[in-house]
Short mmCIF file of C-alpha atoms in Angstrom, two decimals:
data_model
loop_
_atom_site.label_atom_id
_atom_site.label_comp_id
_atom_site.label_asym_id
_atom_site.label_seq_id
_atom_site.Cartn_x
_atom_site.Cartn_y
_atom_site.Cartn_z
CA TYR A 1 107.53 94.34 86.56
CA GLU A 2 110.02 94.25 83.68
CA ILE A 3 111.11 97.87 83.66
CA LEU A 4 113.95 97.31 81.20
CA SER A 5 112.51 94.52 79.07
CA GLY A 6 111.57 96.91 76.27
CA LEU A 7 115.06 98.40 76.18
CA VAL A 8 117.17 95.28 75.79
CA GLY A 9 119.66 95.81 72.97
CA SER A 10 118.43 99.35 72.32
CA GLU A 11 120.59 102.44 71.96
CA MET A 12 119.58 103.57 75.46
CA CYS A 13 120.48 100.76 77.81
CA ILE A 14 120.83 97.03 78.20
CA ARG A 15 119.44 94.89 80.92
CA ASP A 16 121.77 92.94 83.16
CA SER A 17 119.63 91.97 86.13
CA GLN A 18 116.53 93.09 87.94
CA GLU A 19 115.31 92.07 91.39
CA THR A 20 112.22 93.08 93.37
CA VAL A 21 113.48 93.99 96.84
CA TYR A 22 110.22 95.38 98.22
CA HIS A 23 106.56 95.07 97.25
CA GLY A 24 104.06 96.97 99.36
CA PHE A 25 102.12 100.14 98.62
CA TYR A 26 104.95 100.77 96.16
CA GLN A 27 107.39 98.39 94.50
CA VAL A 28 111.16 98.80 94.68
CA LEU A 29 113.45 97.21 92.11
CA LYS A 30 117.19 96.73 92.35
CA LEU A 31 118.73 97.08 88.91
CA LYS A 32 122.10 96.44 87.34
CA LEU A 33 122.43 98.14 83.96
CA GLN A 34 124.58 99.90 81.42
CA HIS A 35 123.71 102.76 79.09
CA ARG A 36 125.17 104.35 75.99
CA LEU A 37 127.63 107.19 76.54
CA PHE A 38 127.46 110.50 74.68
CA LYS A 39 131.04 110.04 73.49
CA GLY A 40 130.36 106.47 72.37
CA GLY A 41 130.60 103.09 73.97
CA TRP A 42 128.93 101.95 77.16
CA SER A 43 128.95 103.07 80.77
CA LYS A 44 130.30 100.91 83.53
CA GLU A 45 127.78 98.65 85.23
CA LEU A 46 125.52 100.73 87.45
CA GLN A 47 123.50 99.57 90.43
CA ARG A 48 120.33 101.53 91.08
CA GLU A 49 117.13 101.22 93.11
CA LEU A 50 113.94 102.22 91.32
CA VAL A 51 110.62 103.02 93.00
CA VAL A 52 107.90 101.74 90.65
CA ARG A 53 104.63 103.67 90.68
CA LEU A 54 101.56 103.72 88.51
CA PRO A 55 101.02 106.79 86.32
CA ALA A 56 98.93 109.48 87.95
CA VAL A 57 96.56 112.30 87.01
CA ALA A 58 95.96 115.70 88.65
CA VAL A 59 93.31 118.32 87.91
CA LEU A 60 93.53 122.08 88.36
CA MET A 61 89.91 123.19 88.81
CA TYR A 62 89.42 126.81 87.77
CA ASP A 63 86.38 129.07 87.97
CA ALA A 64 86.99 131.58 85.18
CA LYS A 65 83.98 133.71 86.18
CA THR A 66 85.19 134.37 89.72
CA ASP A 67 88.92 133.91 89.05
CA GLN A 68 89.16 131.26 91.75
CA VAL A 69 91.03 127.97 91.99
CA VAL A 70 89.66 124.90 93.76
CA LEU A 71 92.37 122.93 95.57
CA ILE A 72 92.32 120.33 98.31
CA GLU A 73 94.21 119.90 101.56
CA GLN A 74 95.21 116.52 102.98
CA PHE A 75 97.84 114.69 105.01
CA ARG A 76 100.94 113.53 103.13
CA VAL A 77 103.41 111.24 104.85
CA GLY A 78 106.32 112.62 102.83
CA GLY A 79 105.79 116.05 104.36
CA MET A 80 105.98 115.00 108.00
CA ALA A 81 109.45 116.49 108.47
CA HIS A 82 108.73 119.63 106.41
CA GLU A 83 108.71 122.97 108.22
CA ASN A 84 105.16 123.65 106.97
CA GLY A 85 103.91 120.27 108.13
CA PRO A 86 102.38 117.29 106.32
CA TRP A 87 99.05 118.86 105.33
CA GLN A 88 99.58 119.73 101.71
CA LEU A 89 97.62 122.19 99.57
CA GLU A 90 97.38 120.45 96.24
CA MET A 91 95.24 119.50 93.26
CA VAL A 92 92.79 116.64 93.10
CA ALA A 93 94.84 113.67 91.93
CA GLY A 94 94.89 109.91 91.68
CA MET A 95 96.72 106.96 90.18
CA ILE A 96 95.56 105.17 87.04
CA ASP A 97 95.07 101.77 88.64
CA THR A 98 92.22 100.59 86.42
CA GLN A 99 91.60 100.24 82.68
CA GLU A 100 90.30 103.83 82.59
CA THR A 101 91.90 106.54 80.49
CA SER A 102 93.67 109.40 82.23
CA GLU A 103 90.70 111.65 81.39
CA GLN A 104 88.25 109.21 82.96
CA VAL A 105 90.37 109.03 86.09
CA ALA A 106 90.47 112.82 86.22
CA VAL A 107 86.67 113.03 86.18
CA ARG A 108 86.31 110.31 88.83
CA GLU A 109 88.91 111.78 91.16
CA CYS A 110 87.31 115.22 91.02
CA LYS A 111 84.04 113.69 92.20
CA GLU A 112 85.62 111.51 94.91
CA GLU A 113 87.99 114.10 96.36
CA SER A 114 86.00 117.33 96.04
CA GLY A 115 82.44 116.52 94.98
CA ALA A 116 82.98 118.43 91.74
CA VAL A 117 81.27 117.16 88.61
CA ILE A 118 83.33 117.94 85.52
CA ALA A 119 82.85 116.96 81.89
CA GLN A 120 85.58 114.92 80.25
CA ARG A 121 85.25 116.99 77.07
CA ASP A 122 86.18 120.15 79.00
CA LEU A 123 89.54 118.88 80.23
CA GLU A 124 92.54 120.75 78.87
CA LEU A 125 95.94 119.09 79.12
CA VAL A 126 98.47 121.26 80.96
CA CYS A 127 101.48 118.93 80.74
CA LYS A 128 102.81 115.44 81.32
CA TYR A 129 106.09 114.97 83.15
CA LEU A 130 108.28 112.56 85.12
CA VAL A 131 107.95 113.43 88.79
CA THR A 132 111.30 112.17 90.18
CA PRO A 133 113.19 110.43 87.36
CA GLY A 134 116.32 110.15 89.49
CA GLY A 135 114.76 107.29 91.42
CA SER A 136 111.20 106.60 90.28
CA ASN A 137 109.29 105.94 87.06
CA GLU A 138 106.26 107.91 88.27
CA SER A 139 104.63 110.13 85.64
CA LEU A 140 101.93 112.74 86.13
CA ALA A 141 99.45 114.21 83.66
CA ILE A 142 98.00 117.56 84.76
CA TYR A 143 94.69 118.79 83.38
CA CYS A 144 92.74 122.00 83.86
CA ALA A 145 88.94 121.93 84.07
CA PRO A 146 86.26 124.63 84.36
CA VAL A 147 84.11 124.54 87.50
CA ASP A 148 81.62 126.59 89.49
CA ALA A 149 83.63 127.15 92.68
CA SER A 150 80.53 128.19 94.64
CA GLN A 151 79.21 124.62 94.36
CA ILE A 152 82.35 122.89 95.70
CA ALA A 153 83.02 122.65 99.43
CA GLY A 154 83.28 120.32 102.38
CA ILE A 155 85.22 117.23 103.44
CA HIS A 156 85.63 114.37 100.97
CA GLY A 157 87.58 111.21 100.19
CA LEU A 158 87.12 107.46 100.44
CA PRO A 159 87.19 106.17 104.03
CA THR A 160 88.31 102.78 102.72
CA GLU A 161 91.50 104.46 101.48
CA GLY A 162 92.01 106.50 104.64
CA GLU A 163 91.33 109.77 102.84
CA ASP A 164 90.44 112.93 104.75
CA ILE A 165 90.30 115.71 102.17
CA LYS A 166 89.23 119.32 102.69
CA VAL A 167 88.24 121.58 99.78
CA GLN A 168 89.92 124.98 99.64
CA VAL A 169 88.72 127.73 97.27
CA ILE A 170 91.42 130.33 96.67
CA ASN A 171 91.47 133.51 94.61
CA ARG A 172 93.97 133.11 91.77
CA PRO A 173 95.97 136.26 92.70
CA ASP A 174 96.21 134.97 96.27
CA LEU A 175 97.43 131.59 95.04
CA TRP A 176 100.11 133.29 92.94
CA HIS A 177 101.18 135.27 95.99
CA MET A 178 101.41 132.03 97.99
CA LEU A 179 103.71 130.63 95.31
CA GLU A 180 105.92 133.72 95.43
CA GLN A 181 106.09 133.43 99.22
CA GLY A 182 107.17 129.78 99.03
CA LYS A 183 103.98 128.48 100.63
CA LEU A 184 103.26 125.94 97.87
CA THR A 185 105.51 122.98 98.53
CA ASN A 186 104.64 120.29 96.00
CA ALA A 187 105.86 120.41 92.42
CA ALA A 188 102.58 119.63 90.66
CA THR A 189 100.72 122.53 92.27
CA ILE A 190 103.62 124.90 91.59
CA ILE A 191 103.72 123.87 87.92
CA ALA A 192 99.94 124.19 87.52
CA THR A 193 99.88 127.60 89.25
CA GLN A 194 102.60 128.91 86.95
CA TRP A 195 100.71 127.57 83.92
CA LEU A 196 97.49 129.22 85.09
CA GLN A 197 99.22 132.56 85.58
CA ILE A 198 100.14 132.48 81.89
CA HIS A 199 96.84 131.15 80.55
CA TYR A 200 94.12 132.62 82.79
CA PRO A 201 93.24 135.50 80.39
CA ARG A 202 92.53 132.97 77.64
CA LEU A 203 90.58 130.71 79.99
CA GLN A 204 88.47 133.64 81.16
CA GLY A 205 87.58 134.39 77.55
CA GLN A 206 86.90 130.71 76.88
CA TRP A 207 85.11 129.69 80.09
CA GLY A 208 84.10 132.97 81.68
CA SER A 209 81.13 133.92 79.53
#
């Protein structure tokens, strides 16, 4: 994985060396690099480790008629030491590990992780952002999609991937209250909830009729 190959000789940084130090579920690179300084010239040589991840997609499923949000709950290893525990309330999400577009992955993940059938044409882009640019190249595209929350329930996921995913239908005002109380603990869900709080009147006019 040549993370810096496209930047050689550019105004951003130059490549010195790159070594793969781990390759498992994720890949970890050890880099030596320099970058341009704001005041001119180049930085000293920096050594950094970079966690390489595929780009990912998440979907905020919203029922504009009932003012409800469909989220999922599942175990996350990164939350094992968190005071609220490793079972995270979050959006349907998945990595783009095929030749599919982000919209196609969004549709597929909604079906696999919640049983929801959504139309690609109904997806509205919320935002795209770098998740943890201090140490990873992971990017996430968040979409919002209209659903009928009354038709989405149960336990889902692919057993081959060790998934055990429970659907949770939450009233939007209650979800906002959870955010204010600090009960949402992953960035993507916090960002999407804040976005929804701004845009739900428009979505109700657009999807609620």
